[in-house]
């Protein structure tokens, strides 16, 4: 059955199969002949519209000259889990890019987030998140606000796993001083941010106003890193109508450099905690 909205894993596997086939010099017709199918099936597999059996996948990888056992197993695991959406299947009327973003969060082993104006989503309190959703010009219903807030809280469970991802967050000072939801909500939010900063897998650094001009003035972004070479790094940039995902080596390298530059300009973690505490006292 054709999936109207292929998962991140299936799209990634499809892209890799195209790359490997082209690098081997094989044509779609030759690939089809190898596994005994019609040319159209190869096209649908490579367009992520159709899954592939594990036997067919291993046969094609042999045909393409892929002989690294670890890499083969990475691809087999991608195929095995290609149809999974986890809890994101419950996202009602959500943009596909939002579901993809959550899939990246749930599978990444390293998350780097630069947020100049808002507290990072994985570090938000329920009341802070509600205040953001209620500010939506689309006038979301109270029920929908609660649904979205619940989703955001569920997303944060990734940080509580037995083996959670490493997370490094650079927050702009403006995110700490903007009174989203009012002083009470912000005090709770800053307390929560301080609590998260105590976790061994979470680093929080503040980019102060005094940093002046910096590369992050172009806007927020998130970098996801994965534990397998079959899944390249992904950059996510949110905008009003969805999220832009970029994963070419050139794109991810530029954002990695930008993040490293911002991290150098930001306060260290100890001084960042001091500033958060100071701002909280002034509320």
Coordinates of C-alpha atoms in Angstrom, one line a residue:
X1 CA 0.0 0.0 0.0
X2 CA 1.3 3.5 -0.9
X3 CA 2.0 5.6 2.1
X4 CA 0.6 9.2 1.5
X5 CA 3.2 10.6 3.9
X6 CA 6.4 8.6 4.1
X7 CA 8.3 8.5 7.3
X8 CA 11.6 10.1 7.9
X9 CA 13.3 6.7 8.0
X10 CA 11.8 5.6 4.7
X11 CA 12.7 8.8 2.9
X12 CA 16.3 8.6 4.3
X13 CA 16.6 5.0 3.1
X14 CA 15.2 5.9 -0.3
X15 CA 17.7 8.7 -0.7
X16 CA 20.6 6.4 0.2
X17 CA 19.5 3.7 -2.2
X18 CA 19.4 6.3 -5.0
X19 CA 22.9 7.5 -4.0
X20 CA 24.4 4.0 -3.7
X21 CA 22.8 2.9 -7.1
X22 CA 24.2 5.9 -8.9
X23 CA 27.6 5.5 -7.3
X24 CA 27.8 1.9 -8.4
X25 CA 26.9 2.9 -12.0
X26 CA 23.8 0.7 -12.0
X27 CA 20.5 1.8 -13.7
X28 CA 17.0 1.5 -12.3
X29 CA 16.3 -1.2 -15.0
X30 CA 19.4 -3.2 -13.8
X31 CA 18.3 -2.9 -10.2
X32 CA 14.8 -4.1 -11.1
X33 CA 16.2 -7.1 -13.0
X34 CA 18.4 -8.0 -10.1
X35 CA 15.5 -8.4 -7.6
X36 CA 13.0 -9.6 -10.3
X37 CA 10.5 -6.8 -10.4
X38 CA 9.2 -4.1 -12.7
X39 CA 11.1 -0.8 -13.2
X40 CA 8.2 1.0 -11.6
X41 CA 8.8 -0.7 -8.3
X42 CA 12.3 0.6 -8.1
X43 CA 11.0 4.0 -8.9
X44 CA 8.5 3.8 -6.0
X45 CA 11.1 2.5 -3.6
X46 CA 13.5 5.3 -4.5
X47 CA 10.7 7.9 -4.2
X48 CA 9.9 6.6 -0.7
X49 CA 6.4 5.6 -1.9
X50 CA 6.9 1.9 -1.3
X51 CA 8.8 -0.1 1.3
X52 CA 11.4 -2.7 0.5
X53 CA 11.7 -6.2 2.0
X54 CA 14.9 -7.0 3.9
X55 CA 15.9 -9.7 1.5
X56 CA 15.5 -7.3 -1.5
X57 CA 17.5 -4.6 0.3
X58 CA 20.4 -6.9 1.1
X59 CA 20.4 -8.2 -2.5
X60 CA 20.5 -4.7 -3.9
X61 CA 23.3 -3.6 -1.5
X62 CA 25.4 -6.6 -2.6
X63 CA 24.6 -5.6 -6.3
X64 CA 25.7 -2.0 -5.5
X65 CA 29.0 -3.2 -4.0
X66 CA 28.2 -2.2 -0.4
X67 CA 30.4 -4.5 1.7
X68 CA 30.6 -2.7 5.1
X69 CA 28.7 -5.0 7.5
X70 CA 27.9 -2.3 10.0
X71 CA 26.6 0.1 7.3
X72 CA 24.5 -2.7 5.8
X73 CA 22.9 -3.4 9.2
X74 CA 22.2 0.3 9.6
X75 CA 20.3 0.3 6.4
X76 CA 18.5 -2.9 7.3
X77 CA 17.4 -1.3 10.6
X78 CA 16.1 1.7 8.7
X79 CA 14.1 -0.6 6.4
X80 CA 12.8 -2.6 9.4
X81 CA 11.6 0.5 11.1
X82 CA 10.6 2.4 7.9
X83 CA 6.9 2.4 8.6
X84 CA 7.1 3.4 12.3
X85 CA 5.8 6.8 13.3
X86 CA 5.9 6.2 17.1
X87 CA 3.5 8.4 19.0
X88 CA 3.5 11.0 16.2
X89 CA 0.8 9.0 14.4
X90 CA -1.6 10.6 16.9
X91 CA -0.8 14.2 15.7
X92 CA -4.2 15.4 14.5
X93 CA -4.1 17.9 11.6
X94 CA -0.4 18.4 12.2
X95 CA 1.9 19.5 9.4
X96 CA 4.1 16.7 8.1
X97 CA 7.2 18.7 8.9
X98 CA 6.1 18.9 12.5
X99 CA 5.8 15.1 12.7
X100 CA 9.3 14.8 11.0
X101 CA 10.8 17.2 13.6
X102 CA 9.5 15.1 16.4
X103 CA 10.8 11.9 14.7
X104 CA 14.3 13.6 14.6
X105 CA 14.0 14.5 18.3
X106 CA 13.1 11.0 19.3
X107 CA 16.0 9.3 17.4
X108 CA 18.8 11.8 17.7
X109 CA 21.7 11.2 20.1
X110 CA 22.9 14.8 20.0
X111 CA 20.7 17.9 19.9
X112 CA 22.1 21.4 19.4
X113 CA 19.6 24.2 19.7
X114 CA 20.0 27.9 19.2
X115 CA 17.0 29.9 20.4
X116 CA 17.5 33.7 20.6
X117 CA 13.9 34.7 21.5
X118 CA 12.1 31.7 23.0
X119 CA 12.9 29.0 25.5
X120 CA 13.8 25.8 23.6
X121 CA 10.7 23.5 23.1
X122 CA 12.2 20.6 25.0
X123 CA 12.8 22.8 28.0
X124 CA 9.5 24.6 28.2
X125 CA 7.0 24.4 31.1
X126 CA 3.3 23.6 30.3
X127 CA 2.2 27.2 31.2
X128 CA 4.9 28.7 29.1
X129 CA 3.9 26.5 26.1
X130 CA 0.2 27.4 26.6
X131 CA 1.0 31.1 26.5
X132 CA 2.8 30.7 23.2
X133 CA 0.0 28.7 21.6
X134 CA -2.6 31.2 22.9
X135 CA -0.7 34.0 21.2
X136 CA -1.3 32.2 17.8
X137 CA -3.1 34.6 15.4
X138 CA -5.1 31.6 14.1
X139 CA -7.1 31.7 17.4
X140 CA -6.6 28.1 18.4
X141 CA -9.5 26.6 20.5
X142 CA -8.8 25.9 24.2
X143 CA -9.0 22.2 23.4
X144 CA -6.4 22.5 20.6
X145 CA -4.1 24.5 22.9
X146 CA -4.2 21.7 25.4
X147 CA -3.6 19.0 22.8
X148 CA -0.5 20.9 21.5
X149 CA 0.7 21.5 25.0
X150 CA 0.4 17.9 25.9
X151 CA 2.3 16.9 22.8
X152 CA 5.1 19.3 23.7
X153 CA 5.3 17.8 27.2
X154 CA 5.3 14.3 25.7
X155 CA 8.2 15.3 23.5
X156 CA 10.3 16.2 26.5
X157 CA 10.2 12.6 27.8
X158 CA 13.1 11.9 25.5
X159 CA 15.3 13.7 28.0
X160 CA 14.2 11.3 30.8
X161 CA 15.2 8.1 29.0
X162 CA 17.8 5.7 30.5
X163 CA 20.1 6.7 27.7
X164 CA 18.9 10.3 26.8
X165 CA 20.4 12.3 24.0
X166 CA 23.0 14.9 24.8
X167 CA 21.5 18.3 24.4
X168 CA 23.3 21.7 24.2
X169 CA 21.1 24.8 24.2
X170 CA 22.2 28.3 23.5
X171 CA 19.5 30.7 24.7
X172 CA 19.5 34.4 23.8
X173 CA 19.2 36.7 26.8
X174 CA 16.0 38.0 25.2
X175 CA 14.3 34.6 25.7
X176 CA 14.9 35.0 29.5
X177 CA 13.6 38.5 29.8
X178 CA 10.6 38.3 27.6
X179 CA 7.7 37.8 30.0
X180 CA 5.8 35.1 28.2
X181 CA 2.7 34.4 30.3
X182 CA 3.6 37.1 32.8
X183 CA 6.1 37.1 35.8
X184 CA 4.7 34.1 37.6
X185 CA 4.9 31.9 34.5
X186 CA 8.4 33.1 33.7
X187 CA 9.7 32.5 37.2
X188 CA 8.4 28.9 37.0
X189 CA 10.0 28.6 33.5
X190 CA 13.4 29.9 34.6
X191 CA 13.3 27.5 37.6
X192 CA 12.6 24.7 35.2
X193 CA 15.4 25.8 32.9
X194 CA 17.8 25.8 36.0
X195 CA 16.6 22.3 36.9
X196 CA 17.2 21.0 33.3
X197 CA 20.7 22.6 33.4
X198 CA 21.6 20.4 36.3
X199 CA 21.1 17.2 34.2
X200 CA 24.4 15.7 33.1
X201 CA 23.2 15.4 29.5
X202 CA 22.0 19.0 29.2
X203 CA 24.1 22.1 28.8
X204 CA 22.5 25.5 28.9
X205 CA 24.5 28.6 27.8
X206 CA 23.2 32.1 27.5
X207 CA 24.2 34.5 24.7
X208 CA 24.0 37.9 26.4
X209 CA 23.0 41.2 24.9
X210 CA 26.6 42.3 25.3
X211 CA 27.7 39.8 22.7
X212 CA 26.7 42.4 20.1
X213 CA 26.6 41.3 16.4
X214 CA 26.8 37.6 15.9
X215 CA 26.0 34.9 13.3
X216 CA 22.8 33.9 15.2
X217 CA 21.0 37.2 14.3
X218 CA 19.6 35.4 11.3
X219 CA 17.4 33.3 13.5
X220 CA 16.8 30.1 15.5
X221 CA 17.8 26.6 14.4
X222 CA 18.2 23.1 15.7
X223 CA 20.9 20.6 14.7
X224 CA 20.2 16.9 15.1
X225 CA 23.0 14.3 15.2
X226 CA 22.5 10.6 14.9
X227 CA 24.4 7.5 16.1
X228 CA 24.5 5.8 12.7
X229 CA 26.3 6.8 9.5
X230 CA 23.2 5.8 7.6
X231 CA 21.5 9.0 9.0
X232 CA 23.3 12.3 8.3
X233 CA 23.0 15.3 10.5
X234 CA 19.8 17.4 10.0
X235 CA 19.3 21.1 10.4
X236 CA 15.8 22.3 11.2
X237 CA 14.7 25.9 10.8
X238 CA 11.1 26.7 11.9
X239 CA 9.0 29.3 10.0
X240 CA 5.3 30.4 10.1
X241 CA 4.0 27.6 7.9
X242 CA 6.2 24.7 9.0
X243 CA 9.8 23.6 9.4
X244 CA 12.6 23.5 6.8
X245 CA 14.8 20.4 7.0
X246 CA 18.3 20.5 5.5
X247 CA 20.8 17.6 5.5
X248 CA 23.4 18.0 2.7
X249 CA 26.9 18.0 4.1
X250 CA 27.4 21.6 3.0
X251 CA 24.3 22.8 4.8
X252 CA 25.0 21.0 8.0
X253 CA 28.6 22.0 8.0
X254 CA 27.7 25.7 7.8
X255 CA 25.2 25.4 10.6
X256 CA 27.7 23.4 12.7
X257 CA 30.2 26.2 12.3
X258 CA 27.6 28.8 13.2
X259 CA 26.6 26.9 16.4
X260 CA 30.3 26.5 17.4
X261 CA 30.8 30.2 16.9
X262 CA 27.8 31.0 19.0
X263 CA 28.9 28.7 21.7
X264 CA 32.2 30.5 21.9
X265 CA 30.5 33.8 22.2
X266 CA 28.0 32.6 24.8
X267 CA 28.6 32.6 28.6
X268 CA 29.9 29.3 30.0
X269 CA 27.4 27.1 31.8
X270 CA 28.2 28.4 35.3
X271 CA 27.9 32.1 34.4
X272 CA 24.8 31.2 32.5
X273 CA 23.2 29.8 35.6
X274 CA 24.1 32.9 37.5
X275 CA 22.4 35.1 34.9
X276 CA 19.2 33.0 34.9
X277 CA 19.0 33.2 38.7
X278 CA 19.6 37.0 38.6
X279 CA 16.9 37.6 36.0
X280 CA 14.5 35.3 38.0
X281 CA 15.1 37.4 41.2
X282 CA 14.2 40.6 39.3
X283 CA 10.8 39.3 38.1

